[in-house]
mmCIF file of C-alpha atoms and ligand atoms in Angstrom:
data_model
loop_
_atom_site.group_PDB
_atom_site.id
_atom_site.type_symbol
_atom_site.label_atom_id
_atom_site.label_comp_id
_atom_site.label_asym_id
_atom_site.label_seq_id
_atom_site.Cartn_x
_atom_site.Cartn_y
_atom_site.Cartn_z
ATOM 1 C CA UNK A 1 -30.980 19.918 86.624
ATOM 2 C CA UNK A 2 -29.736 22.289 83.784
ATOM 3 C CA UNK A 3 -31.305 21.887 80.456
ATOM 4 C CA UNK A 4 -28.472 24.061 78.830
ATOM 5 C CA UNK A 5 -26.171 21.457 77.910
ATOM 6 C CA UNK A 6 -25.666 22.634 74.403
ATOM 7 C CA UNK A 7 -23.870 26.085 73.855
ATOM 8 C CA UNK A 8 -25.409 26.671 70.489
ATOM 9 C CA UNK A 9 -28.370 24.824 69.260
ATOM 10 C CA UNK A 10 -29.580 25.276 65.727
ATOM 11 C CA UNK A 11 -33.488 25.208 65.026
ATOM 12 C CA UNK A 12 -34.443 24.944 61.345
ATOM 13 C CA UNK A 13 -37.603 25.578 60.126
ATOM 14 C CA UNK A 14 -37.919 28.396 62.622
ATOM 15 C CA UNK A 15 -40.269 30.658 60.768
ATOM 16 C CA UNK A 16 -42.914 28.111 60.790
ATOM 17 C CA UNK A 17 -45.776 27.334 63.153
ATOM 18 C CA UNK A 18 -43.937 25.006 65.587
ATOM 19 C CA UNK A 19 -40.638 26.861 64.848
ATOM 20 C CA UNK A 20 -42.412 29.954 66.100
ATOM 21 C CA UNK A 21 -43.956 28.443 69.072
ATOM 22 C CA UNK A 22 -40.589 26.844 70.371
ATOM 23 C CA UNK A 23 -38.290 29.843 69.566
ATOM 24 C CA UNK A 24 -38.889 31.429 72.929
ATOM 25 C CA UNK A 25 -39.047 27.938 74.864
ATOM 26 C CA UNK A 26 -35.931 26.757 73.080
ATOM 27 C CA UNK A 27 -33.999 29.536 74.971
ATOM 28 C CA UNK A 28 -33.854 27.577 77.891
ATOM 29 C CA UNK A 29 -31.955 24.714 76.226
ATOM 30 C CA UNK A 30 -28.958 26.615 75.065
ATOM 31 C CA UNK A 31 -26.661 29.808 75.362
ATOM 32 C CA UNK A 32 -27.055 30.757 71.606
ATOM 33 C CA UNK A 33 -30.229 29.641 69.683
ATOM 34 C CA UNK A 34 -29.398 29.844 66.027
ATOM 35 C CA UNK A 35 -32.257 30.100 64.013
ATOM 36 C CA UNK A 36 -32.666 28.814 60.204
ATOM 37 C CA UNK A 37 -35.244 29.132 57.614
ATOM 38 C CA UNK A 38 -35.444 29.668 54.054
ATOM 39 C CA UNK A 39 -37.589 32.806 54.503
ATOM 40 C CA UNK A 40 -36.511 36.069 56.062
ATOM 41 C CA UNK A 41 -38.549 36.467 59.404
ATOM 42 C CA UNK A 42 -36.856 39.414 60.818
ATOM 43 C CA UNK A 43 -33.697 40.049 62.877
ATOM 44 C CA UNK A 44 -32.185 37.857 65.710
ATOM 45 C CA UNK A 45 -33.382 38.841 69.117
ATOM 46 C CA UNK A 46 -31.093 38.602 72.563
ATOM 47 C CA UNK A 47 -29.374 35.240 72.673
ATOM 48 C CA UNK A 48 -30.232 34.457 69.037
ATOM 49 C CA UNK A 49 -28.149 34.184 65.642
ATOM 50 C CA UNK A 50 -29.902 33.984 62.097
ATOM 51 C CA UNK A 51 -28.569 31.534 59.438
ATOM 52 C CA UNK A 52 -30.768 31.718 56.546
ATOM 53 C CA UNK A 53 -30.690 28.391 54.277
ATOM 54 C CA UNK A 54 -32.782 26.618 51.884
ATOM 55 C CA UNK A 55 -32.161 23.189 52.762
ATOM 56 C CA UNK A 56 -31.492 22.005 49.381
ATOM 57 C CA UNK A 57 -28.435 24.334 49.223
ATOM 58 C CA UNK A 58 -25.537 21.859 50.667
ATOM 59 C CA UNK A 59 -23.289 25.016 51.196
ATOM 60 C CA UNK A 60 -25.627 27.331 53.108
ATOM 61 C CA UNK A 61 -26.747 24.266 55.069
ATOM 62 C CA UNK A 62 -23.005 23.550 56.036
ATOM 63 C CA UNK A 63 -22.615 27.191 57.184
ATOM 64 C CA UNK A 64 -25.867 27.134 59.411
ATOM 65 C CA UNK A 65 -24.696 23.872 61.088
ATOM 66 C CA UNK A 66 -20.810 25.056 61.438
ATOM 67 C CA UNK A 67 -20.303 25.686 65.186
ATOM 68 C CA UNK A 68 -23.526 24.382 66.779
ATOM 69 C CA UNK A 69 -23.269 21.165 69.180
ATOM 70 C CA UNK A 70 -27.052 20.168 68.512
ATOM 71 C CA UNK A 71 -29.925 20.640 66.046
ATOM 72 C CA UNK A 72 -33.723 20.621 66.178
ATOM 73 C CA UNK A 73 -34.739 19.932 62.606
ATOM 74 C CA UNK A 74 -38.189 21.361 61.972
ATOM 75 C CA UNK A 75 -37.303 22.571 58.450
ATOM 76 C CA UNK A 76 -39.125 21.161 55.150
ATOM 77 C CA UNK A 77 -42.358 20.787 53.643
ATOM 78 C CA UNK A 78 -44.936 19.883 56.307
ATOM 79 C CA UNK A 79 -47.860 18.720 54.142
ATOM 80 C CA UNK A 80 -48.750 16.491 51.350
ATOM 81 C CA UNK A 81 -48.275 17.895 47.746
ATOM 82 C CA UNK A 82 -46.044 17.929 44.711
ATOM 83 C CA UNK A 83 -43.054 15.718 44.667
ATOM 84 C CA UNK A 84 -40.364 18.118 43.833
ATOM 85 C CA UNK A 85 -40.604 20.431 46.686
ATOM 86 C CA UNK A 86 -40.844 17.475 49.074
ATOM 87 C CA UNK A 87 -37.837 15.941 47.276
ATOM 88 C CA UNK A 88 -35.745 19.056 47.508
ATOM 89 C CA UNK A 89 -36.869 20.145 51.192
ATOM 90 C CA UNK A 90 -37.101 16.890 52.935
ATOM 91 C CA UNK A 91 -34.954 14.163 51.012
ATOM 92 C CA UNK A 92 -32.405 16.290 49.773
ATOM 93 C CA UNK A 93 -32.491 18.665 52.592
ATOM 94 C CA UNK A 94 -32.035 15.956 55.494
ATOM 95 C CA UNK A 95 -29.293 14.442 53.547
ATOM 96 C CA UNK A 96 -27.499 18.013 53.135
ATOM 97 C CA UNK A 97 -28.103 18.463 57.116
ATOM 98 C CA UNK A 98 -26.602 15.172 58.120
ATOM 99 C CA UNK A 99 -23.797 15.545 55.860
ATOM 100 C CA UNK A 100 -23.007 18.928 57.450
ATOM 101 C CA UNK A 101 -23.585 17.455 60.860
ATOM 102 C CA UNK A 102 -20.979 14.722 60.192
ATOM 103 C CA UNK A 103 -18.578 17.227 58.789
ATOM 104 C CA UNK A 104 -18.865 19.632 61.640
ATOM 105 C CA UNK A 105 -19.086 17.245 64.285
ATOM 106 C CA UNK A 106 -22.671 17.726 65.480
ATOM 107 C CA UNK A 107 -23.481 14.601 67.588
ATOM 108 C CA UNK A 108 -27.034 15.122 68.455
ATOM 109 C CA UNK A 109 -30.299 15.714 66.310
ATOM 110 C CA UNK A 110 -33.723 15.965 67.112
ATOM 111 C CA UNK A 111 -35.603 15.114 63.904
ATOM 112 C CA UNK A 112 -39.363 16.346 63.265
ATOM 113 C CA UNK A 113 -40.658 13.139 61.584
ATOM 114 C CA UNK A 114 -44.549 12.698 61.597
ATOM 115 C CA UNK A 115 -47.246 10.534 62.175
ATOM 116 C CA UNK A 116 -47.740 10.323 58.669
ATOM 117 C CA UNK A 117 -44.920 7.718 58.647
ATOM 118 C CA UNK A 118 -47.285 5.224 59.800
ATOM 119 C CA UNK A 119 -50.614 6.739 58.473
ATOM 120 C CA UNK A 120 -51.887 3.672 56.904
ATOM 121 C CA UNK A 121 -52.490 1.818 60.396
ATOM 122 C CA UNK A 122 -56.002 1.981 61.298
ATOM 123 C CA UNK A 123 -57.251 4.197 64.132
ATOM 124 C CA UNK A 124 -58.416 0.772 65.915
ATOM 125 C CA UNK A 125 -54.477 -0.371 66.238
ATOM 126 C CA UNK A 126 -52.054 0.613 68.677
ATOM 127 C CA UNK A 127 -48.488 0.887 67.298
ATOM 128 C CA UNK A 128 -45.115 0.987 68.751
ATOM 129 C CA UNK A 129 -41.789 2.283 67.339
ATOM 130 C CA UNK A 130 -40.952 -1.279 66.081
ATOM 131 C CA UNK A 131 -44.025 -1.375 63.811
ATOM 132 C CA UNK A 132 -42.868 -1.170 60.064
ATOM 133 C CA UNK A 133 -43.517 2.263 58.356
ATOM 134 C CA UNK A 134 -46.726 2.543 56.650
ATOM 135 C CA UNK A 135 -46.836 6.117 55.028
ATOM 136 C CA UNK A 136 -49.816 7.449 53.978
ATOM 137 C CA UNK A 137 -48.476 10.017 51.492
ATOM 138 C CA UNK A 138 -45.085 10.945 49.603
ATOM 139 C CA UNK A 139 -44.785 13.420 52.593
ATOM 140 C CA UNK A 140 -44.624 10.452 54.942
ATOM 141 C CA UNK A 141 -42.362 8.704 52.574
ATOM 142 C CA UNK A 142 -40.059 11.580 52.821
ATOM 143 C CA UNK A 143 -40.132 11.404 56.694
ATOM 144 C CA UNK A 144 -39.357 7.690 56.589
ATOM 145 C CA UNK A 145 -36.326 8.404 54.509
ATOM 146 C CA UNK A 146 -35.165 10.751 57.151
ATOM 147 C CA UNK A 147 -35.459 8.295 59.690
ATOM 148 C CA UNK A 148 -33.589 5.736 57.859
ATOM 149 C CA UNK A 149 -31.193 8.043 57.000
ATOM 150 C CA UNK A 150 -30.504 9.130 60.714
ATOM 151 C CA UNK A 151 -30.412 5.475 61.399
ATOM 152 C CA UNK A 152 -27.445 5.192 58.938
ATOM 153 C CA UNK A 153 -25.575 8.175 60.371
ATOM 154 C CA UNK A 154 -25.961 6.840 63.738
ATOM 155 C CA UNK A 155 -24.826 3.615 62.651
ATOM 156 C CA UNK A 156 -21.613 4.949 60.722
ATOM 157 C CA UNK A 157 -20.809 7.871 62.535
ATOM 158 C CA UNK A 158 -22.386 7.691 66.230
ATOM 159 C CA UNK A 159 -24.635 10.941 65.454
ATOM 160 C CA UNK A 160 -27.537 10.430 67.739
ATOM 161 C CA UNK A 161 -31.116 11.099 66.692
ATOM 162 C CA UNK A 162 -34.583 11.251 68.161
ATOM 163 C CA UNK A 163 -37.042 10.722 65.195
ATOM 164 C CA UNK A 164 -40.146 12.225 66.891
ATOM 165 C CA UNK A 165 -42.996 11.266 64.923
ATOM 166 C CA UNK A 166 -45.187 14.347 65.943
ATOM 167 C CA UNK A 167 -48.712 13.971 65.990
ATOM 168 C CA UNK A 168 -50.606 17.317 65.393
ATOM 169 C CA UNK A 169 -48.734 20.122 67.123
ATOM 170 C CA UNK A 170 -51.152 22.995 67.259
ATOM 171 C CA UNK A 171 -52.206 25.468 70.070
ATOM 172 C CA UNK A 172 -55.277 23.296 70.441
ATOM 173 C CA UNK A 173 -56.873 20.150 68.836
ATOM 174 C CA UNK A 174 -58.591 21.109 65.884
ATOM 175 C CA UNK A 175 -60.845 18.186 65.166
ATOM 176 C CA UNK A 176 -62.000 14.809 66.407
ATOM 177 C CA UNK A 177 -58.830 13.188 65.052
ATOM 178 C CA UNK A 178 -56.664 15.558 66.946
ATOM 179 C CA UNK A 179 -57.926 14.203 70.208
ATOM 180 C CA UNK A 180 -55.816 11.253 69.731
ATOM 181 C CA UNK A 181 -52.911 12.947 67.749
ATOM 182 C CA UNK A 182 -52.578 16.282 69.660
ATOM 183 C CA UNK A 183 -49.251 17.325 71.176
ATOM 184 C CA UNK A 184 -49.440 20.675 72.953
ATOM 185 C CA UNK A 185 -46.473 23.075 72.409
ATOM 186 C CA UNK A 186 -45.259 22.664 76.072
ATOM 187 C CA UNK A 187 -45.350 18.924 75.862
ATOM 188 C CA UNK A 188 -43.449 19.051 72.516
ATOM 189 C CA UNK A 189 -40.798 21.417 74.326
ATOM 190 C CA UNK A 190 -40.496 18.746 77.065
ATOM 191 C CA UNK A 191 -40.002 15.971 74.682
ATOM 192 C CA UNK A 192 -37.033 17.860 72.807
ATOM 193 C CA UNK A 193 -35.602 18.783 76.151
ATOM 194 C CA UNK A 194 -35.559 15.055 77.177
ATOM 195 C CA UNK A 195 -34.129 14.128 73.830
ATOM 196 C CA UNK A 196 -31.329 16.821 74.110
ATOM 197 C CA UNK A 197 -30.377 16.086 77.781
ATOM 198 C CA UNK A 198 -30.891 12.193 78.191
ATOM 199 C CA UNK A 199 -27.413 11.029 78.609
ATOM 200 C CA UNK A 200 -27.662 8.124 75.793
ATOM 201 C CA UNK A 201 -30.190 8.751 73.129
ATOM 202 C CA UNK A 202 -28.809 6.466 70.656
ATOM 203 C CA UNK A 203 -31.249 6.203 67.563
ATOM 204 C CA UNK A 204 -34.888 6.616 68.882
ATOM 205 C CA UNK A 205 -38.074 6.698 67.138
ATOM 206 C CA UNK A 206 -40.798 8.240 69.665
ATOM 207 C CA UNK A 207 -44.229 9.324 69.071
ATOM 208 C CA UNK A 208 -45.052 12.806 70.124
ATOM 209 C CA UNK A 209 -48.242 12.914 71.619
ATOM 210 C CA UNK A 210 -49.752 14.490 74.843
ATOM 211 C CA UNK A 211 -51.271 12.409 77.571
ATOM 212 C CA UNK A 212 -54.520 11.856 75.761
ATOM 213 C CA UNK A 213 -56.993 9.483 76.835
ATOM 214 C CA UNK A 214 -57.598 8.140 73.286
ATOM 215 C CA UNK A 215 -53.859 6.988 71.824
ATOM 216 C CA UNK A 216 -53.041 4.973 68.746
ATOM 217 C CA UNK A 217 -49.296 4.985 70.109
ATOM 218 C CA UNK A 218 -47.162 3.188 72.495
ATOM 219 C CA UNK A 219 -43.930 4.618 73.515
ATOM 220 C CA UNK A 220 -43.005 1.917 76.138
ATOM 221 C CA UNK A 221 -40.033 0.981 74.356
ATOM 222 C CA UNK A 222 -38.441 4.480 74.462
ATOM 223 C CA UNK A 223 -38.669 5.353 78.199
ATOM 224 C CA UNK A 224 -34.998 5.861 78.261
ATOM 225 C CA UNK A 225 -35.734 9.209 76.750
ATOM 226 C CA UNK A 226 -37.567 10.286 79.762
ATOM 227 C CA UNK A 227 -40.408 12.137 78.137
ATOM 228 C CA UNK A 228 -43.308 12.536 80.306
ATOM 229 C CA UNK A 229 -46.223 14.299 78.906
ATOM 230 C CA UNK A 230 -48.193 16.583 81.045
ATOM 231 C CA UNK A 231 -50.983 18.039 78.764
ATOM 232 C CA UNK A 232 -53.937 16.179 77.335
ATOM 233 C CA UNK A 233 -56.785 16.726 74.728
ATOM 234 C CA UNK A 234 -59.229 15.561 76.865
ATOM 235 C CA UNK A 235 -60.508 18.891 78.112
ATOM 236 C CA UNK A 236 -61.159 19.785 74.620
ATOM 237 C CA UNK A 237 -63.196 16.711 73.753
ATOM 238 C CA UNK A 238 -66.778 18.118 74.603
ATOM 239 C CA UNK A 239 -66.424 21.424 72.578
ATOM 240 C CA UNK A 240 -65.174 19.521 69.474
ATOM 241 C CA UNK A 241 -67.699 16.851 69.719
ATOM 242 C CA UNK A 242 -70.438 19.594 69.951
ATOM 243 C CA UNK A 243 -69.015 21.532 66.778
ATOM 244 C CA UNK A 244 -68.237 18.592 64.391
ATOM 245 C CA UNK A 245 -70.423 16.233 62.876
ATOM 246 C CA UNK A 246 -70.575 12.372 63.547
ATOM 247 C CA UNK A 247 -67.917 10.827 61.309
ATOM 248 C CA UNK A 248 -68.672 8.306 58.378
ATOM 249 C CA UNK A 249 -67.242 5.051 59.651
ATOM 250 C CA UNK A 250 -66.598 4.362 56.144
ATOM 251 C CA UNK A 251 -64.413 7.209 55.392
ATOM 252 C CA UNK A 252 -60.746 6.215 54.805
ATOM 253 C CA UNK A 253 -59.999 9.694 56.669
ATOM 254 C CA UNK A 254 -61.739 8.350 59.750
ATOM 255 C CA UNK A 255 -60.484 4.677 59.288
ATOM 256 C CA UNK A 256 -56.852 5.339 59.163
ATOM 257 C CA UNK A 257 -54.348 7.151 61.555
ATOM 258 C CA UNK A 258 -53.252 9.646 58.596
ATOM 259 C CA UNK A 259 -56.758 11.136 58.491
ATOM 260 C CA UNK A 260 -57.035 13.704 55.447
ATOM 261 C CA UNK A 261 -53.620 12.925 54.512
ATOM 262 C CA UNK A 262 -55.037 9.631 52.960
ATOM 263 C CA UNK A 263 -57.072 11.411 50.369
ATOM 264 C CA UNK A 264 -54.523 14.532 49.722
ATOM 265 C CA UNK A 265 -52.097 14.368 46.966
ATOM 266 C CA UNK A 266 -52.008 11.596 44.281
ATOM 267 C CA UNK A 267 -55.341 9.801 43.979
ATOM 268 C CA UNK A 268 -56.004 6.447 45.566
ATOM 269 C CA UNK A 269 -57.078 3.297 43.710
ATOM 270 C CA UNK A 270 -60.577 2.071 44.277
ATOM 271 C CA UNK A 271 -59.819 -0.516 46.865
ATOM 272 C CA UNK A 272 -59.134 2.156 49.397
ATOM 273 C CA UNK A 273 -62.216 4.440 48.832
HETATM 274 P P1 LIG B 301 -44.411 24.887 58.975
HETATM 275 O O1 LIG B 301 -44.820 24.495 57.326
HETATM 276 O O2 LIG B 301 -45.232 25.620 59.605
HETATM 277 O O3 LIG B 301 -43.006 24.966 58.833
HETATM 278 C C1 LIG B 301 -41.940 24.688 58.055
HETATM 279 C C2 LIG B 301 -40.766 25.424 57.769
HETATM 280 O O4 LIG B 301 -39.872 24.953 57.140
HETATM 281 C C3 LIG B 301 -41.171 26.782 57.361
HETATM 282 O O5 LIG B 301 -40.899 27.943 57.748
HETATM 283 C C4 LIG B 301 -40.492 26.793 55.822
HETATM 284 O O6 LIG B 301 -40.455 28.087 55.432
HETATM 285 C C5 LIG B 301 -39.371 25.935 56.311
HETATM 286 N N1 LIG B 301 -39.145 25.356 54.837
HETATM 287 C C6 LIG B 301 -39.721 24.634 53.852
HETATM 288 N N2 LIG B 301 -39.057 24.121 52.911
HETATM 289 C C7 LIG B 301 -37.702 24.588 53.230
HETATM 290 C C8 LIG B 301 -36.593 24.366 52.510
HETATM 291 N N3 LIG B 301 -36.526 23.757 51.364
HETATM 292 N N4 LIG B 301 -35.584 25.113 53.011
HETATM 293 C C9 LIG B 301 -35.577 25.638 54.244
HETATM 294 N N5 LIG B 301 -36.554 25.761 54.944
HETATM 295 C C10 LIG B 301 -37.846 25.370 54.351
HETATM 296 O O7 LIG B 301 -44.665 23.434 59.454
HETATM 297 P P2 LIG B 301 -44.654 23.037 61.148
HETATM 298 O O8 LIG B 301 -46.213 22.753 61.550
HETATM 299 O O9 LIG B 301 -44.055 24.235 61.785
HETATM 300 O O10 LIG B 301 -43.852 21.646 61.314
HETATM 301 C C11 LIG B 301 -42.849 21.748 61.645
HETATM 302 C C12 LIG B 301 -41.942 20.597 61.345
HETATM 303 O O11 LIG B 301 -42.549 19.326 62.167
HETATM 304 C C13 LIG B 301 -42.173 20.078 59.674
HETATM 305 O O12 LIG B 301 -40.934 19.328 59.489
HETATM 306 C C14 LIG B 301 -43.277 19.247 59.959
HETATM 307 O O13 LIG B 301 -43.272 18.250 58.800
HETATM 308 C C15 LIG B 301 -43.064 18.372 61.144
HETATM 309 N N6 LIG B 301 -44.552 17.903 61.746
HETATM 310 C C16 LIG B 301 -45.354 18.990 62.174
HETATM 311 C C17 LIG B 301 -46.553 18.547 62.703
HETATM 312 C C18 LIG B 301 -47.590 19.621 63.306
HETATM 313 O O14 LIG B 301 -48.583 19.105 63.719
HETATM 314 N N7 LIG B 301 -47.325 21.027 63.217
HETATM 315 C C19 LIG B 301 -46.993 17.087 62.836
HETATM 316 C C20 LIG B 301 -45.884 16.211 62.249
HETATM 317 C C21 LIG B 301 -44.674 16.689 61.722
HETATM 318 C C1 LIG B 302 -48.251 16.687 60.010
HETATM 319 O O1 LIG B 302 -47.268 15.833 59.680
HETATM 320 C C2 LIG B 302 -48.268 17.936 59.402
HETATM 321 O O2 LIG B 302 -47.076 18.576 59.358
HETATM 322 C C3 LIG B 302 -49.295 18.878 60.225
HETATM 323 O O3 LIG B 302 -49.578 20.067 59.496
HETATM 324 C C4 LIG B 302 -50.578 18.131 60.858
HETATM 325 O O4 LIG B 302 -51.258 17.925 59.525
HETATM 326 C C5 LIG B 302 -50.298 16.702 61.479
HETATM 327 O O5 LIG B 302 -49.116 16.133 60.687
HETATM 328 C C6 LIG B 302 -51.305 16.012 61.530
HETATM 329 O O6 LIG B 302 -51.305 14.759 61.296
HETATM 330 O O7 LIG B 302 -52.208 16.530 62.162
#
């Protein structure tokens, strides 16, 4: 089966950690990979185009989107922090992206949402895409906004979106929590490929995890996307247990799925400490 179902694929956030890891892999999904970020990260290579844009700049985003058939949207603020950059990058930015997609006739988007949309569920709970959002941070709220906005663009304009609630996409899991949340770069590429090629995507919310033995997520309702993870954090368990201390069960970063994002940013009230 060919995975090149789109001629020009736009990748936002291309200069970031995940964008850098996906850059080469995504060339299998298109004839031209158009790379966008707000920072200049060097020249386009073979099979690539550059389209630098700050997501808060509607006109620059429109130029980046024009002429592409699908978008993998990774750009924006990726951690908890001050509200204004989150507002500009993740809320105004995702609006600018969907408006450009509507105007230029783009029909499919893979949106990098986050496990922090549901970070206030406990680590002893298993959740599905149907569970209501419980964001753990302003960052998580901004991703929930992107999910709702994409739902509206599907219902009003038929733009299909996969909201991929990425867990922890790094080369390796870094701590005990990531034994549950880890998503390998190869599995993320498999998941994006499934989202770009499945005949009917609709508006789907899917948890982005590898095949980890410990999991807080149930993707059974989104089997139609066709994502089958092939990697697992399990082989890293022994080394992570050996180098990290026994967790304190009363620590909110251990109780809740969002981990350290629970304590980042604006202070929590006493009842959650
Ligand atoms: P990153 O922070 O390394 O990359 C984000 C990129 O977006 C950066 O290159 C940055 O320059 C760009 N960016 C930020 N604000 C921008 C703006 N206003 N206009 C244009 N570009 C802007 O993040 P990473 O780890 O590569 O994550 C990629 C995406 O996946 C992010 O949307 C993040 O929220 C999401 N995600 C990542 C996870 C992970 O484990 N790496 C987990 C869950 C979600
Ligand atoms: C995220 O949403 C962040 O973008 C990433 O930096 C990680 O912290 C990840 O979640 C996580 O929860 O491990």
